[in-house]
Short mmCIF file of C-alpha atoms and ligand atoms in Angstrom, two decimals:
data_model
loop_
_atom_site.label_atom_id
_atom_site.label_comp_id
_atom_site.label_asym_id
_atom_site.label_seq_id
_atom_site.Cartn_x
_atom_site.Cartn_y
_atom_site.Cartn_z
CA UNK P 1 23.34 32.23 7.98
CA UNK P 2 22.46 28.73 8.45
CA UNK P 3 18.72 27.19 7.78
CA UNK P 4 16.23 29.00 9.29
CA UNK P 5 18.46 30.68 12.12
CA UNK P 6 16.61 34.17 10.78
CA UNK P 7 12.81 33.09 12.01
CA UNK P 8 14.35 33.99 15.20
CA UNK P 9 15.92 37.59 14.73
CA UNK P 10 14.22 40.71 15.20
CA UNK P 11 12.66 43.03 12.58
CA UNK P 12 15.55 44.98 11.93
CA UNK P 13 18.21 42.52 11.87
CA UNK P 14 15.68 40.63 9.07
CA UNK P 15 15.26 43.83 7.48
CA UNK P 16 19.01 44.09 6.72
CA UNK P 17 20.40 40.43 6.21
CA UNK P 18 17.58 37.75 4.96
CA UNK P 19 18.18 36.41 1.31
CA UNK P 20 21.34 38.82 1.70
CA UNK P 21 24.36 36.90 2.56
CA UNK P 22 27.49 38.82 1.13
CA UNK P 23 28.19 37.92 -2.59
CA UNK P 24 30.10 34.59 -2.80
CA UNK P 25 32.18 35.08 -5.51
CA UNK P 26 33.17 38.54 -4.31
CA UNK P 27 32.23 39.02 -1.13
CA UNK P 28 30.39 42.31 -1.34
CA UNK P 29 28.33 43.45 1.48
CA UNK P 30 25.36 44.61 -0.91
CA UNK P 31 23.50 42.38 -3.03
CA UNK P 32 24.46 42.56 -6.66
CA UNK P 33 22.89 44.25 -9.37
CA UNK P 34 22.47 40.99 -11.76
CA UNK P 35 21.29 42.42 -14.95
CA UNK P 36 22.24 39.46 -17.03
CA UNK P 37 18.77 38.23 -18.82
CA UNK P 38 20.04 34.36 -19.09
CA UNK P 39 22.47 31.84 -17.58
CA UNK P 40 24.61 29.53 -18.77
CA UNK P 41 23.55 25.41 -18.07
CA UNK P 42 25.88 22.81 -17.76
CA UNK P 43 23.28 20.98 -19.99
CA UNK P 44 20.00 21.63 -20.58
CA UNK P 45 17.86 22.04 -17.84
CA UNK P 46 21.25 21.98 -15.59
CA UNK P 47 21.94 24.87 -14.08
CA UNK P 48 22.87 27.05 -10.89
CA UNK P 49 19.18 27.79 -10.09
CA UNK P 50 18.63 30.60 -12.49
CA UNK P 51 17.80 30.21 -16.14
CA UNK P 52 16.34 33.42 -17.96
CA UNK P 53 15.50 36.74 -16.06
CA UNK P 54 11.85 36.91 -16.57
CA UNK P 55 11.30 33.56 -14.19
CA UNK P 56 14.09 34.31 -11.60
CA UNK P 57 16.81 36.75 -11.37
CA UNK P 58 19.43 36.68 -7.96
CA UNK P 59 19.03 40.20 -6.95
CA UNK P 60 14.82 39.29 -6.90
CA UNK P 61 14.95 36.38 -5.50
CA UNK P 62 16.93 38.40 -2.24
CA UNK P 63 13.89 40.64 -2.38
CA UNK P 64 11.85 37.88 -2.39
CA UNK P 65 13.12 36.42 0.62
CA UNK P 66 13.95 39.31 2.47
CA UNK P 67 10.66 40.23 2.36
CA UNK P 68 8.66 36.92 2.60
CA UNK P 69 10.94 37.47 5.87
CA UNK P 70 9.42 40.13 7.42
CA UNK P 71 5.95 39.27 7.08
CA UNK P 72 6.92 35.74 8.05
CA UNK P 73 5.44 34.25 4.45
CA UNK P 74 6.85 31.01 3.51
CA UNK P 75 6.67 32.27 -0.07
CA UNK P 76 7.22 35.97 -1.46
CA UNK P 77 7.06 37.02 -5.17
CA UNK P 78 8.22 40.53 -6.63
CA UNK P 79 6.01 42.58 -9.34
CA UNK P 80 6.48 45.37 -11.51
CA UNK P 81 4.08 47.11 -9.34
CA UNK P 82 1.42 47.02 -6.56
CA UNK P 83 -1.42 46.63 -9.49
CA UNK P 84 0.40 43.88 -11.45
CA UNK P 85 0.94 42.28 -7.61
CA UNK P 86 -2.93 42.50 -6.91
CA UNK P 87 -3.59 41.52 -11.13
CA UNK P 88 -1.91 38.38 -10.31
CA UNK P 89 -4.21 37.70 -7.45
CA UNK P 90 -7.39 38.68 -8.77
CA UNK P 91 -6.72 36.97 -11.86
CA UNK P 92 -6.85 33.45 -10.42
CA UNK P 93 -10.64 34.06 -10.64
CA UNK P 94 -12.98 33.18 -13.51
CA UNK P 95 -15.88 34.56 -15.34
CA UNK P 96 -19.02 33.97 -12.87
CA UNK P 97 -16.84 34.14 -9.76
CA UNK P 98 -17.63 37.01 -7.17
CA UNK P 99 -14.88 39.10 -4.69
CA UNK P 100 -16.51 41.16 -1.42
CA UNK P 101 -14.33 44.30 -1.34
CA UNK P 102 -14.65 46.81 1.34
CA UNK P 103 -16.48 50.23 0.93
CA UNK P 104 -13.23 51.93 1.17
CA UNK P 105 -10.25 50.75 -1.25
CA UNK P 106 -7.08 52.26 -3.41
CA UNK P 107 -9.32 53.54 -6.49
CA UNK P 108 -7.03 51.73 -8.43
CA UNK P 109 -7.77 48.37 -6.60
CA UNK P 110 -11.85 49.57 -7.46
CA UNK P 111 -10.71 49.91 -11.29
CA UNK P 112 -8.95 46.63 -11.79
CA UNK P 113 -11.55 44.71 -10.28
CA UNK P 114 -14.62 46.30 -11.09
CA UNK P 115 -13.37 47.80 -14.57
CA UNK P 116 -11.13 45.26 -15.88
CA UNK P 117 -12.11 42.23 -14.50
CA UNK P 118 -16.02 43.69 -14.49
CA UNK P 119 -15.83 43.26 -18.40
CA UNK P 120 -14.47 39.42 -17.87
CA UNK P 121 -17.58 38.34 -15.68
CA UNK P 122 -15.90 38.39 -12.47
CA UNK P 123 -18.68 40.18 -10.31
CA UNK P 124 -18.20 42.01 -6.60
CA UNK P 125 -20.32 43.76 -3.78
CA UNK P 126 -18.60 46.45 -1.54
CA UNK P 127 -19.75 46.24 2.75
CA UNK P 128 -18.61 47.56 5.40
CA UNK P 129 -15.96 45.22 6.76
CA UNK P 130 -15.64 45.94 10.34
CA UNK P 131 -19.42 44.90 10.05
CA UNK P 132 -19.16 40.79 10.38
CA UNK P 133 -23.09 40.45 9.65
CA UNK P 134 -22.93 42.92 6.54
CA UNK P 135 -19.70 40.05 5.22
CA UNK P 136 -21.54 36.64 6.14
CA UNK P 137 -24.39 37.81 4.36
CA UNK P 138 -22.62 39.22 1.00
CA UNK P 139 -20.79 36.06 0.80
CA UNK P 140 -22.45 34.23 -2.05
CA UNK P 141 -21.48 30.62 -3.29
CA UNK P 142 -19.68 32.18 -6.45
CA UNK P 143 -17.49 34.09 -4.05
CA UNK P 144 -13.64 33.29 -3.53
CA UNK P 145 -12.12 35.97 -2.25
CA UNK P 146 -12.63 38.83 -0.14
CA UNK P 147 -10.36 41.72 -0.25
CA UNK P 148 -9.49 44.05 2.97
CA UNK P 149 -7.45 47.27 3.51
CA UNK P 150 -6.78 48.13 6.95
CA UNK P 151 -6.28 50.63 7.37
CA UNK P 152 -7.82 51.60 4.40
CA UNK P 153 -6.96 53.97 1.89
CA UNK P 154 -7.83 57.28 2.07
CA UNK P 155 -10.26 56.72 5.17
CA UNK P 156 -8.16 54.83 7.16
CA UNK P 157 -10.35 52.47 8.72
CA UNK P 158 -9.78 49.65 10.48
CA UNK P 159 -10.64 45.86 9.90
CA UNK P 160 -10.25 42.83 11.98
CA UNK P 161 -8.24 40.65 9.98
CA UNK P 162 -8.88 37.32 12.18
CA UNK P 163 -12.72 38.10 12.31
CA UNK P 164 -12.88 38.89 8.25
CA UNK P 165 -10.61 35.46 7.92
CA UNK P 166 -12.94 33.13 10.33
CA UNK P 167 -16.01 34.48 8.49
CA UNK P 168 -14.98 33.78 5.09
CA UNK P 169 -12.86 31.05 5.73
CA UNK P 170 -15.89 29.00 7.17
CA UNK P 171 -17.15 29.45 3.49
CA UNK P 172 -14.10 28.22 1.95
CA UNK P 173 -13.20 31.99 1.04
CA UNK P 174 -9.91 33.25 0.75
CA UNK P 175 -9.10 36.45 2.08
CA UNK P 176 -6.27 38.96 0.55
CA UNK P 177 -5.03 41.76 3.05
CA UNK P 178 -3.46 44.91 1.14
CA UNK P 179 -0.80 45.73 3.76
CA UNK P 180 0.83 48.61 1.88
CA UNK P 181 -0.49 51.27 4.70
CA UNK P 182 0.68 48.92 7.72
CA UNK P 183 4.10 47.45 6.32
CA UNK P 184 4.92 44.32 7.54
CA UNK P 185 6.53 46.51 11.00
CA UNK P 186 3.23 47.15 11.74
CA UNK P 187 1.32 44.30 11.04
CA UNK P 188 1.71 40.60 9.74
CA UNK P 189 -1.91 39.84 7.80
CA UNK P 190 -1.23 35.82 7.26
CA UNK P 191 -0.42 35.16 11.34
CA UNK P 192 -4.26 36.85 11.88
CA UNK P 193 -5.29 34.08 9.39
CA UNK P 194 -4.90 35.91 5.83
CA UNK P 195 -4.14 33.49 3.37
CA UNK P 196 -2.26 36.23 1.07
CA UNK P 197 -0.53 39.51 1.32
CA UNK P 198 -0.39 42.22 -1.16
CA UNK P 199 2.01 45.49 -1.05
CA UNK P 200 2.21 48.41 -3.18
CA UNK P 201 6.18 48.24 -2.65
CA UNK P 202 6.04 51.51 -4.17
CA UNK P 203 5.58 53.22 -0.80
CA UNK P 204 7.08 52.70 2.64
CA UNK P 205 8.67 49.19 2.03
CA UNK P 206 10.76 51.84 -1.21
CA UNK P 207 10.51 54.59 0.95
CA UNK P 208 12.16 57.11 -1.33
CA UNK P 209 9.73 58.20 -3.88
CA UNK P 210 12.28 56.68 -6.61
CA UNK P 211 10.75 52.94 -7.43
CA UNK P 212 7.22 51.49 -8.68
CA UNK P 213 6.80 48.04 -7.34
CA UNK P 214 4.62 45.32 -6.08
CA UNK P 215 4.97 41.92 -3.60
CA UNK P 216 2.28 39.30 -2.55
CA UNK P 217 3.08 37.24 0.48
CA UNK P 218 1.82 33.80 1.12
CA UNK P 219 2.25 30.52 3.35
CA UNK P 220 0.08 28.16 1.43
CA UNK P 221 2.45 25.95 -1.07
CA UNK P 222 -0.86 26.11 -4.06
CA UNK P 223 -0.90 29.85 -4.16
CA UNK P 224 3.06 29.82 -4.43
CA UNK P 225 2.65 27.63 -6.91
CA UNK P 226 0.11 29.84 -8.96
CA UNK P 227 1.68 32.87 -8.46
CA UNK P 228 5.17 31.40 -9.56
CA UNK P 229 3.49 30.38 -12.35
CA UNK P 230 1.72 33.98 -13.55
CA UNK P 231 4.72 36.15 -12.36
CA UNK P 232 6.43 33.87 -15.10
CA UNK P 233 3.60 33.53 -17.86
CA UNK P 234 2.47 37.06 -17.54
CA UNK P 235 5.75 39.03 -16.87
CA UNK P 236 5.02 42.05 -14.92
CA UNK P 237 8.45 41.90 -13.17
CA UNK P 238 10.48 44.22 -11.47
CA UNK P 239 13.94 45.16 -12.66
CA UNK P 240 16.94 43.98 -11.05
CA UNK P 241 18.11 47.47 -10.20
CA UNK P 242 14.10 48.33 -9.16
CA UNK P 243 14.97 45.20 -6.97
CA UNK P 244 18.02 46.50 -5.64
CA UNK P 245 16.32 49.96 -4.73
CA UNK P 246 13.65 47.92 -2.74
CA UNK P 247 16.39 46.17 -0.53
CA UNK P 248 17.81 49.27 0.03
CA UNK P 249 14.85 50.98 1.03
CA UNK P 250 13.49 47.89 3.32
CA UNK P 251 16.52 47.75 5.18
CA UNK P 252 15.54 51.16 6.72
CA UNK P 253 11.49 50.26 7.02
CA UNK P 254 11.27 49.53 10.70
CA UNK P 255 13.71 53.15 11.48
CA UNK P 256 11.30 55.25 9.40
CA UNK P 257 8.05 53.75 10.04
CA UNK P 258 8.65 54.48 13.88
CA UNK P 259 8.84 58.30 12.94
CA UNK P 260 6.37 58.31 10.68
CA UNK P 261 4.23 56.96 13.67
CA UNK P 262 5.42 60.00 15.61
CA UNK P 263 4.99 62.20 13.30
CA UNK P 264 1.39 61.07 12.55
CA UNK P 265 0.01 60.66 15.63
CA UNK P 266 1.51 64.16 16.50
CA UNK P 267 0.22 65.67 13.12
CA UNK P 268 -3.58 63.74 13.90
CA UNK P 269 -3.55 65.14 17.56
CA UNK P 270 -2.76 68.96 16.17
CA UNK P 271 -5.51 68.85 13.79
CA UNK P 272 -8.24 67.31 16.10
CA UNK P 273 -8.03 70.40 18.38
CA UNK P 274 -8.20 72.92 15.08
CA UNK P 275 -11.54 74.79 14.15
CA UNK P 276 -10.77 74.38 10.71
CA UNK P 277 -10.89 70.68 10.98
CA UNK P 278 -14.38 68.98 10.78
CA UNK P 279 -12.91 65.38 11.52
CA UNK P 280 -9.64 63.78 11.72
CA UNK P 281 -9.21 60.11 10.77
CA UNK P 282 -6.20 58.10 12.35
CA UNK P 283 -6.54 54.83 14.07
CA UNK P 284 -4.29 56.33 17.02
CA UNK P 285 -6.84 58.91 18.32
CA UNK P 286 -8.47 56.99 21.29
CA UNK P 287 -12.09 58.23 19.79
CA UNK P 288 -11.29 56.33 16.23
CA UNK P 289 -13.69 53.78 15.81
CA UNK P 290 -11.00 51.00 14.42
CA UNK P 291 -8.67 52.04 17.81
CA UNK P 292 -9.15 49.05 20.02
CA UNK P 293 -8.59 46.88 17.25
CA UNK P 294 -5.71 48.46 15.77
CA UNK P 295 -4.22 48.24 19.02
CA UNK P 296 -5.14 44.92 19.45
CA UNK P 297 -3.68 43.51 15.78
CA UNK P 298 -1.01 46.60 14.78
CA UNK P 299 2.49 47.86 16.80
CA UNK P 300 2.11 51.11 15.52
CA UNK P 301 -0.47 53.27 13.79
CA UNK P 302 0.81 54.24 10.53
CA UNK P 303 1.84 57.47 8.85
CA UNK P 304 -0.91 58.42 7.07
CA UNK P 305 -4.06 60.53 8.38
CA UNK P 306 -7.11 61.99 6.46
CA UNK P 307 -9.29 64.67 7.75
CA UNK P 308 -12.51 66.25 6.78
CA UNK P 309 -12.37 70.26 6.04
CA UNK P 310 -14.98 72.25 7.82
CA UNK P 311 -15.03 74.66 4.66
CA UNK P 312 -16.09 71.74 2.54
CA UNK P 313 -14.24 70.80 -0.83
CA UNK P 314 -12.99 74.16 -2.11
CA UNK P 315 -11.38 74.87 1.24
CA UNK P 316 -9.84 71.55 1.07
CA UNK P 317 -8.53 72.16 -2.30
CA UNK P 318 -7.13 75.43 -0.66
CA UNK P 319 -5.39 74.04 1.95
CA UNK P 320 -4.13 71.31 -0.12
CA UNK P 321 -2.70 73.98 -2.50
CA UNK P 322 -1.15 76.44 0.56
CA UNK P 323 1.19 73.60 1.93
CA UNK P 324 5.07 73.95 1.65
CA UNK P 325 6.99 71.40 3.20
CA UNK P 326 4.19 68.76 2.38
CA UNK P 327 3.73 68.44 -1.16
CA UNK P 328 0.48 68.17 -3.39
CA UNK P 329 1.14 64.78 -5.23
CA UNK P 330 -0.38 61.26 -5.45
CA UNK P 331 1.70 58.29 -3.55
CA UNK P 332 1.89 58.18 -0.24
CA UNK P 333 4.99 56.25 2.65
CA UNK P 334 8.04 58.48 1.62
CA UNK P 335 10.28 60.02 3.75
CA UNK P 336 8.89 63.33 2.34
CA UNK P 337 5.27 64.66 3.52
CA UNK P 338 2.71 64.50 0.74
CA UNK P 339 -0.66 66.11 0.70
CA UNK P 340 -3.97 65.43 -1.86
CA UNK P 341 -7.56 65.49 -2.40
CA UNK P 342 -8.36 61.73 -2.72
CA UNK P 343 -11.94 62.80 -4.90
CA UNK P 344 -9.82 64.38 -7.40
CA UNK P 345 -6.76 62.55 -7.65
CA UNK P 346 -6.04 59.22 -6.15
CA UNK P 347 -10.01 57.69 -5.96
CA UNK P 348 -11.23 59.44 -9.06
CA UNK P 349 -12.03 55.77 -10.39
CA UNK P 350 -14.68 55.45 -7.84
CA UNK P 351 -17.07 58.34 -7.96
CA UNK P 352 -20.66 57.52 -8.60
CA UNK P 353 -19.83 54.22 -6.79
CA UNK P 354 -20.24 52.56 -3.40
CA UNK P 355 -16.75 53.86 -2.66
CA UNK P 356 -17.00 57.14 -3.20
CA UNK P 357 -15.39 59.90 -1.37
CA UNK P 358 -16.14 62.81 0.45
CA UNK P 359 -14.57 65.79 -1.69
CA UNK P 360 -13.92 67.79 1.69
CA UNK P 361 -11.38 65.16 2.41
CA UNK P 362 -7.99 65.81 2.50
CA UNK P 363 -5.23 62.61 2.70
CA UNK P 364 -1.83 63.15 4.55
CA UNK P 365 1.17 61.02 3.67
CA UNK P 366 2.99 62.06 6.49
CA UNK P 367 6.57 62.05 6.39
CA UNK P 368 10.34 61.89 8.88
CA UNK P 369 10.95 65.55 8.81
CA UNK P 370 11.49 67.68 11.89
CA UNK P 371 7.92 67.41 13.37
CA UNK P 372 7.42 70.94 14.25
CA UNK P 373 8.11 72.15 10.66
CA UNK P 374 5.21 69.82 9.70
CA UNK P 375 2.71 71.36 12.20
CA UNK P 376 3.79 74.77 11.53
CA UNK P 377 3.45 74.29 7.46
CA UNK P 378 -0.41 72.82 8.27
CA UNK P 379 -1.08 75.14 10.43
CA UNK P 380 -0.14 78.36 7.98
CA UNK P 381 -2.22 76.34 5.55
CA UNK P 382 -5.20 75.63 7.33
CA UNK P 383 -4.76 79.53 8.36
CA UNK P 384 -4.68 80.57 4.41
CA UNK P 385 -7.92 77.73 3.90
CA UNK P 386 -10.45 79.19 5.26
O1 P1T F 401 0.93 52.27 -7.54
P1 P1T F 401 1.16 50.80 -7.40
O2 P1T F 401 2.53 50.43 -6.94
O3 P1T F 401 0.74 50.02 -8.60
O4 P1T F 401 0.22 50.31 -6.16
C1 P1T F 401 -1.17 50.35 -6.18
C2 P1T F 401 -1.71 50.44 -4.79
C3 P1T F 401 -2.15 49.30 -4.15
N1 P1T F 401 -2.65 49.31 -2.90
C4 P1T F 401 -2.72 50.47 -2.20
C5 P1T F 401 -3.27 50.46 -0.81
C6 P1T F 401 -2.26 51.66 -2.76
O5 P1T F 401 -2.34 52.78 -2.04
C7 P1T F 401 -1.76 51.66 -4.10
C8 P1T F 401 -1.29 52.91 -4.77
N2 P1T F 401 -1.76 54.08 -4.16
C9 P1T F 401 -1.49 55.36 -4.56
C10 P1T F 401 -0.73 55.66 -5.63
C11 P1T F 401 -2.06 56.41 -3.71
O6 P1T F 401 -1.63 57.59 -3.78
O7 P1T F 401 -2.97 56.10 -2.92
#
């Protein structure tokens, strides 16, 4: 491929060639496994591009581009995982500095900032992000960044990027969009003004359930620059065969996600009409409150959907046990159906906070198997529940 021929192909065909041009010394279709941890210079400092593993490997770099690709970043760097991605990020800040998060977040997003970076002096507030007045008025001079899900995990609501970015942006804020639910199929955060992307690559853009890994996205040359420079410093890189199993999965992301959208919205619509269901959350029911503007800024709605049990938490602890084909485990954008209770497991880190969740809620990862088998296995569940 010559230049930047790519910026024109479609999602799929970016998916499966960008940074992926067949091997030149062999010509193999697949990107190579490079596991070597140095390279050879000509003299020092001259060299092929590469010079020790830690600071840039070739089968990363592929991920890096491929990627960057797909949520049309000019920049994209690979982590060990979606924490060490978003560590990277939130450790640009310094003691005294302040983040606005929303009031619904990964628990482990909650514990880095507020636990680990709480004991450093970097202070935040949690509002409601769909709520523009509740963000202009936590936005404080110490502030640099605000953080948005959308749709967030587990309650899968729904923020408007552009609105978040022109509010905080006209307070020289930056604003970092977790895009791990969405996928860059669904959604690209920097074109609705974000000025960085993070992914827990863990999920959809793995697919599989068989690697831990993270990615942050960005257009602007100084956060390349920074990020380069901690990826490096710090370390928390992903192996080249970790890499490998990314590109893999990624070359399949816009095939799956389009079932999983399917599935879900099939899955949400089942459960809204069922008496055992207090309230379904999934920005593709028309009465979601995030809808219109998940419409407006997404080309899908997702794969995962939360509800409320009418029987409270030990009903939805019951149901979450009676499952078969979905299985009771944390993670979430496999091609396998997963089923939890977000209080217990995933967002333990932020009871007793603004966070907090309902313990009647029960999260659905919801896989590409045969749809039917999926309703059936909820339905027996909900049956044995209640
Ligand atoms: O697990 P890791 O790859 O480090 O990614 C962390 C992370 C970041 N952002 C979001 C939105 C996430 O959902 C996660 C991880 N989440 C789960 C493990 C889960 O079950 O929700």
């Amino acid at each position: 491929m010559s230049g930047d021929e790519w910026q024109n192909w479609g999602f799929d065909t970016r998916a499966i060639h960008v940074g992926q041009e067949p091997d030149e010394a062999t010509g193999a279709i697949t990107v190579p496994i490079h596991l070597a941890t140095t390279f050879v210079q000509a003299a020092p400092g001259r060299h092929r591009g590469f010079e020790y593993a830690r600071t840039s490997n070739p089968t990363r770099v592929a991920l890096e581009r491929c990627v960057a690709g797909l949520e049309g970043a000019r920049h994209g760097l690979a982590f060990a995982s979606g924490m060490a991605a978003e560590d990277a990020l939130v450790g640009m800040m310094h003691p005294g500095d302040h983040v606005v998060l929303g009031t619904d977040a990964y628990g482990g997003t909650f514990r880095l900032i507020h636990q680990v970076y709480g004991e450093r002096g970097i202070e935040w507030s949690a509002v409601d992000l769909a709520d523009p007045d509740a963000l202009a008025g936590a936005i404080r001079p110490e502030t640099r960044q605000v953080w948005v899900e959308t749709p967030t995990n587990p309650m899968l609501a729904v923020v408007d990027i552009a609105a978040v970015a022109d509010i905080a942006h006209a307070s020289g804020v930056d604003v970092v969009v977790d895009n791990t639910f969405a996928t860059p199929y669904l959604q690209n955060p920097l074109a609705l003004g974000a000025d960085a992307v993070v992914h827990s690559s863990t999920k959809y853009l793995g697919g599989h359930s068989d690697v831990v890994g993270g990615f942050v996205a960005v257009n602007r040359d100084d956060l390349a620059e920074r990020l380069a420079f901690v990826q490096n410093a710090v370390g928390a890189v992903p192996s080249p065969f970790d890499c490998y199993l990314l590109l893999r999965g990624v070359k399949t992301l816009g095939v799956r996600m389009d079932r999983h959208c399917d599935n879900a919205q099939a899955v949400a619509e089942f459960l809204a009409g069922h008496r055992a269901v207090e309230r379904v959350l999934y920005p593709g029911l028309a009465d979601h409150p995030g809808h219109s503007v998940a419409a407006a800024q997404m080309r899908g709605f997702g794969g995962m959907v939360s509800f409320v049990h009418a029987g409270g938490e030990p009903a939805a602890v019951a149901a979450a046990c009676a499952t078969r084909v979905f299985r009771l485990a944390e993670s979430l954008g496999a091609v396998e159906s997963l089923i939890e209770q977000p209080s217990t497991m995933t967002h333990l880190s932020v009871a007793d906070s603004p966070l907090a969740v309902d313990p009647g809620l029960v999260r659905l990862s919801v896989g590409i198997e045969s749809v039917d088998d999926l309703l059936a296995d909820l339905d027996q569940a909900l049956a044995r529940s209640q």
